[in-house]
Short mmCIF file of C-alpha atoms in Angstrom, two decimals:
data_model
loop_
_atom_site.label_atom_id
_atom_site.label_comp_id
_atom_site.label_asym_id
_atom_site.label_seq_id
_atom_site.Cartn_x
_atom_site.Cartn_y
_atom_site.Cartn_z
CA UNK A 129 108.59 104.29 93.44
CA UNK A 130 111.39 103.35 90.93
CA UNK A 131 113.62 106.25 92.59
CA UNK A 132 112.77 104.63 96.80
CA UNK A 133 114.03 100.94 95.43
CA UNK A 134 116.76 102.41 93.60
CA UNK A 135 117.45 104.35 96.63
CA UNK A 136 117.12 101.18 99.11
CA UNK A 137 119.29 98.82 96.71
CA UNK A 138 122.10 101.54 96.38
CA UNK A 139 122.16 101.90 100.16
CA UNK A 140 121.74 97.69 100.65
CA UNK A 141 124.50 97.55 98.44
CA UNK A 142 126.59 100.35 100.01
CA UNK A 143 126.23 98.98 103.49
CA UNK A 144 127.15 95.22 102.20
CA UNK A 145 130.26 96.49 100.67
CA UNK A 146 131.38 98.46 103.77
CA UNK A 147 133.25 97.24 106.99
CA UNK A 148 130.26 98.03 109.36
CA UNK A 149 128.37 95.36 107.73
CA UNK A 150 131.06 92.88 107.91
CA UNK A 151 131.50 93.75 111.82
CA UNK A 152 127.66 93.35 112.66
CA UNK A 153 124.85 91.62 111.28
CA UNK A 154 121.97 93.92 109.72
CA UNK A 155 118.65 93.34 111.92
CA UNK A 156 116.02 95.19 108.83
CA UNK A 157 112.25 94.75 108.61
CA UNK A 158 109.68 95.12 105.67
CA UNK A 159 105.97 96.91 106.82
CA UNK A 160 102.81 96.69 104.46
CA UNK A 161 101.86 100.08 105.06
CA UNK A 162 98.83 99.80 103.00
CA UNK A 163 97.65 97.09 105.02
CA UNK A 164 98.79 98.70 108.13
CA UNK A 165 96.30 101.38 107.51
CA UNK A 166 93.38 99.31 106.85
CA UNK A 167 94.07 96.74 109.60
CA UNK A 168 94.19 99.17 112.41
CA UNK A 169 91.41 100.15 114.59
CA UNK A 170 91.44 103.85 113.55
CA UNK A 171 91.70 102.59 109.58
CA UNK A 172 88.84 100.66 109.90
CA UNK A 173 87.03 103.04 111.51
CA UNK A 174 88.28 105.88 108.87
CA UNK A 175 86.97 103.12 105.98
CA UNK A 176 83.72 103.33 107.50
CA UNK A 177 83.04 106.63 107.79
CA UNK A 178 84.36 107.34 104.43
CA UNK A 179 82.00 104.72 102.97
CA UNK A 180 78.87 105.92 104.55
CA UNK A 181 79.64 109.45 103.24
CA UNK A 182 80.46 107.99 99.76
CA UNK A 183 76.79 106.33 100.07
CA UNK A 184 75.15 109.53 101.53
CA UNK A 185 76.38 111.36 98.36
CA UNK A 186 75.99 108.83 96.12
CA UNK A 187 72.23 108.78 97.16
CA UNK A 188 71.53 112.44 97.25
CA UNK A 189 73.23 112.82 93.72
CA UNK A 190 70.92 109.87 92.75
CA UNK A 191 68.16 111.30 93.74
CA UNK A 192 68.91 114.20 91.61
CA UNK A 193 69.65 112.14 88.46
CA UNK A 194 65.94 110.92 88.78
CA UNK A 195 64.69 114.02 88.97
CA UNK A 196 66.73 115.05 85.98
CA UNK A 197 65.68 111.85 83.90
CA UNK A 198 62.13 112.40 85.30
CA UNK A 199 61.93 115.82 83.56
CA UNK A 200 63.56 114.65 80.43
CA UNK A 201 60.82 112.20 80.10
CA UNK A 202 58.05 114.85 80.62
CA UNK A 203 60.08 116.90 77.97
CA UNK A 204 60.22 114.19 74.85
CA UNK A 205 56.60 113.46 75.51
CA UNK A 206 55.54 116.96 75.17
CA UNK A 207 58.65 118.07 72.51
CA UNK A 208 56.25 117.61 69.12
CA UNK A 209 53.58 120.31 70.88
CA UNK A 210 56.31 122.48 71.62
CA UNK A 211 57.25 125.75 69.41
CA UNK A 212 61.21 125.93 67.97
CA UNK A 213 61.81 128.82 70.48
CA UNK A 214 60.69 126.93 73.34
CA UNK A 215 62.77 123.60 72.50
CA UNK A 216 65.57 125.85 72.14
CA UNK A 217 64.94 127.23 76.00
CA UNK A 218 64.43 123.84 77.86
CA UNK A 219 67.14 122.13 75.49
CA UNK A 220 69.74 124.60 76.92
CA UNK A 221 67.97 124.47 80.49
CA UNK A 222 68.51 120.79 80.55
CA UNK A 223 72.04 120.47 79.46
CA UNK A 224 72.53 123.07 82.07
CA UNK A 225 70.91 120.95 84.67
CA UNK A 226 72.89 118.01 83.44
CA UNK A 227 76.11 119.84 83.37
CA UNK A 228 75.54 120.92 86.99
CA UNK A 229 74.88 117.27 87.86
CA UNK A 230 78.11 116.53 86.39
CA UNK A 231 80.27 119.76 87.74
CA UNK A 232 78.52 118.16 91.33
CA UNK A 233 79.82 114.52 90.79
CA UNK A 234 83.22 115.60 90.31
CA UNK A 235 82.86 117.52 93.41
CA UNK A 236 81.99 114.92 95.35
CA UNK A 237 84.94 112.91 94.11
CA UNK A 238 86.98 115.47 94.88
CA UNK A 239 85.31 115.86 98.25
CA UNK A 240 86.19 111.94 99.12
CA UNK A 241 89.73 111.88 97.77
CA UNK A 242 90.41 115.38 99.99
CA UNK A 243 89.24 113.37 102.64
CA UNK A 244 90.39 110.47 102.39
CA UNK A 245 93.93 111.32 101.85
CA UNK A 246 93.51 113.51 104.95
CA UNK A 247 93.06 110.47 107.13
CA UNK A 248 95.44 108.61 105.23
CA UNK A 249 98.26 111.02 105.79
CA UNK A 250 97.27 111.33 109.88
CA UNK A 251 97.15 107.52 109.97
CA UNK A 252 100.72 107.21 108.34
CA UNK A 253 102.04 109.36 110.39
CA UNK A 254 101.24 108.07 113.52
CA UNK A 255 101.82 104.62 112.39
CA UNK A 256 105.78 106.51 111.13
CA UNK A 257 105.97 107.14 114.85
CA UNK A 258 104.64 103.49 116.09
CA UNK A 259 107.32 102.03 113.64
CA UNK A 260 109.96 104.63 115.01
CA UNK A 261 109.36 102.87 118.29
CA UNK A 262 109.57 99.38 117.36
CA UNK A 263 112.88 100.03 115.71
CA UNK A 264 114.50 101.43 118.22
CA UNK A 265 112.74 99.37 120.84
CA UNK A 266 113.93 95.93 119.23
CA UNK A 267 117.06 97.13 117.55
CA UNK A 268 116.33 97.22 114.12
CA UNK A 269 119.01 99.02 112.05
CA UNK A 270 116.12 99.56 108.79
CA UNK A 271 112.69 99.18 108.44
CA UNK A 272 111.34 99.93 104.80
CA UNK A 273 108.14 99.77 103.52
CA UNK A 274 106.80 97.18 101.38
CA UNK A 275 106.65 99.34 98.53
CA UNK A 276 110.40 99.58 98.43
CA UNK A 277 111.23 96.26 98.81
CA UNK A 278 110.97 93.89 95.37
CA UNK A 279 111.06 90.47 97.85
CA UNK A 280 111.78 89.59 101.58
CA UNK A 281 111.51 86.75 103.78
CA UNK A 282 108.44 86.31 105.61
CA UNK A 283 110.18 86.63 109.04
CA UNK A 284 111.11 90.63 108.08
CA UNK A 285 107.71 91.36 107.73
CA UNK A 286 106.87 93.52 111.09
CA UNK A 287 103.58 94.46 109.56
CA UNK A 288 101.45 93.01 112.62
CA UNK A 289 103.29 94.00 115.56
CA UNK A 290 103.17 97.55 113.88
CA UNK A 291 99.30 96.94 113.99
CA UNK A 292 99.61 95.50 117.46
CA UNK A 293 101.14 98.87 118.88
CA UNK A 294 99.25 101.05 116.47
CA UNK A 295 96.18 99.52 118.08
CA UNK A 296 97.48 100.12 121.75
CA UNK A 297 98.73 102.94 121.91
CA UNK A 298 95.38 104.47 121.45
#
């Protein structure tokens, strides 16, 4: 992040000092692209999915965490009537279980982030292409992204009509 506002003051800076800038006024917009993504139809759409599967895992791995809990219970009440070789067995059997409940979490998380970053990157690109247009189309010499950008006036901010023509042209 450091190195894309270093990058966009040196080249601010460069252009200022040079005669092009003097000869024509810069026309340069600021989009939210976080907000870009959630705001459009698809985004919202790609939220929604990814929180239902978030709860459908969440539930099923639930589920299994009673289970385990259940059995752990059944265990400690029967533990004093149980010989050393056989606390030994379902000791190790249950930190198995409970390591494989783990090892599943973390796949899960994994499974969401894959995902999620998946539609992310689709969305941005598209929405790269959308903002592509409206540069051209209204003569814009930059357009950064938010993240570059330490402050800007309100009226740079093109984040809504790149929502606008996100949303239509699908």
């Amino acid at each position: 992040m450091k190195r894309s506002v270093l990058t966009a003051a040196v080249l601010a800076c460069s252009l200022a000092l040079s005669g092009v800038a003097h000869a024509k006024k810069l026309k340069i917009g600021v989009v939210n692209m976080r907000r870009a993504i959630s705001e459009t139809e698809e985004g919202k759409a790609a939220e929604k999915k990814l929180r239902r599967l978030k709860k459908r895992l969440e539930a099923t791995l639930n589920r299994k965490l009673k289970e385990f809990y259940a059995e752990e219970q059944k265990l400690r009440k029967a533990w004093s009537i149980l010989k050393d070789a056989e606390k030994r067995k379902r000791a190790r059997a249950s930190q198995a279980k409970f390591q494989g409940l783990q090892k599943e979490y973390m796949q899960a998380e994994r499974q969401l982030m894959r995902r999620k970053t998946r539609v992310m990157m689709s969305i941005t690109k598209k929405l790269t292409k959308v903002i592509q247009r409206i540069a051209k189309a209204s003569d814009y010499d930059y357009i950064f992204t938010n993240a570059a950008v330490l402050w800007a006036p309100r009226h740079v901010d093109v984040t809504n009509e790149v929502i606008r023509a996100y949303n239509k042209s699908k």
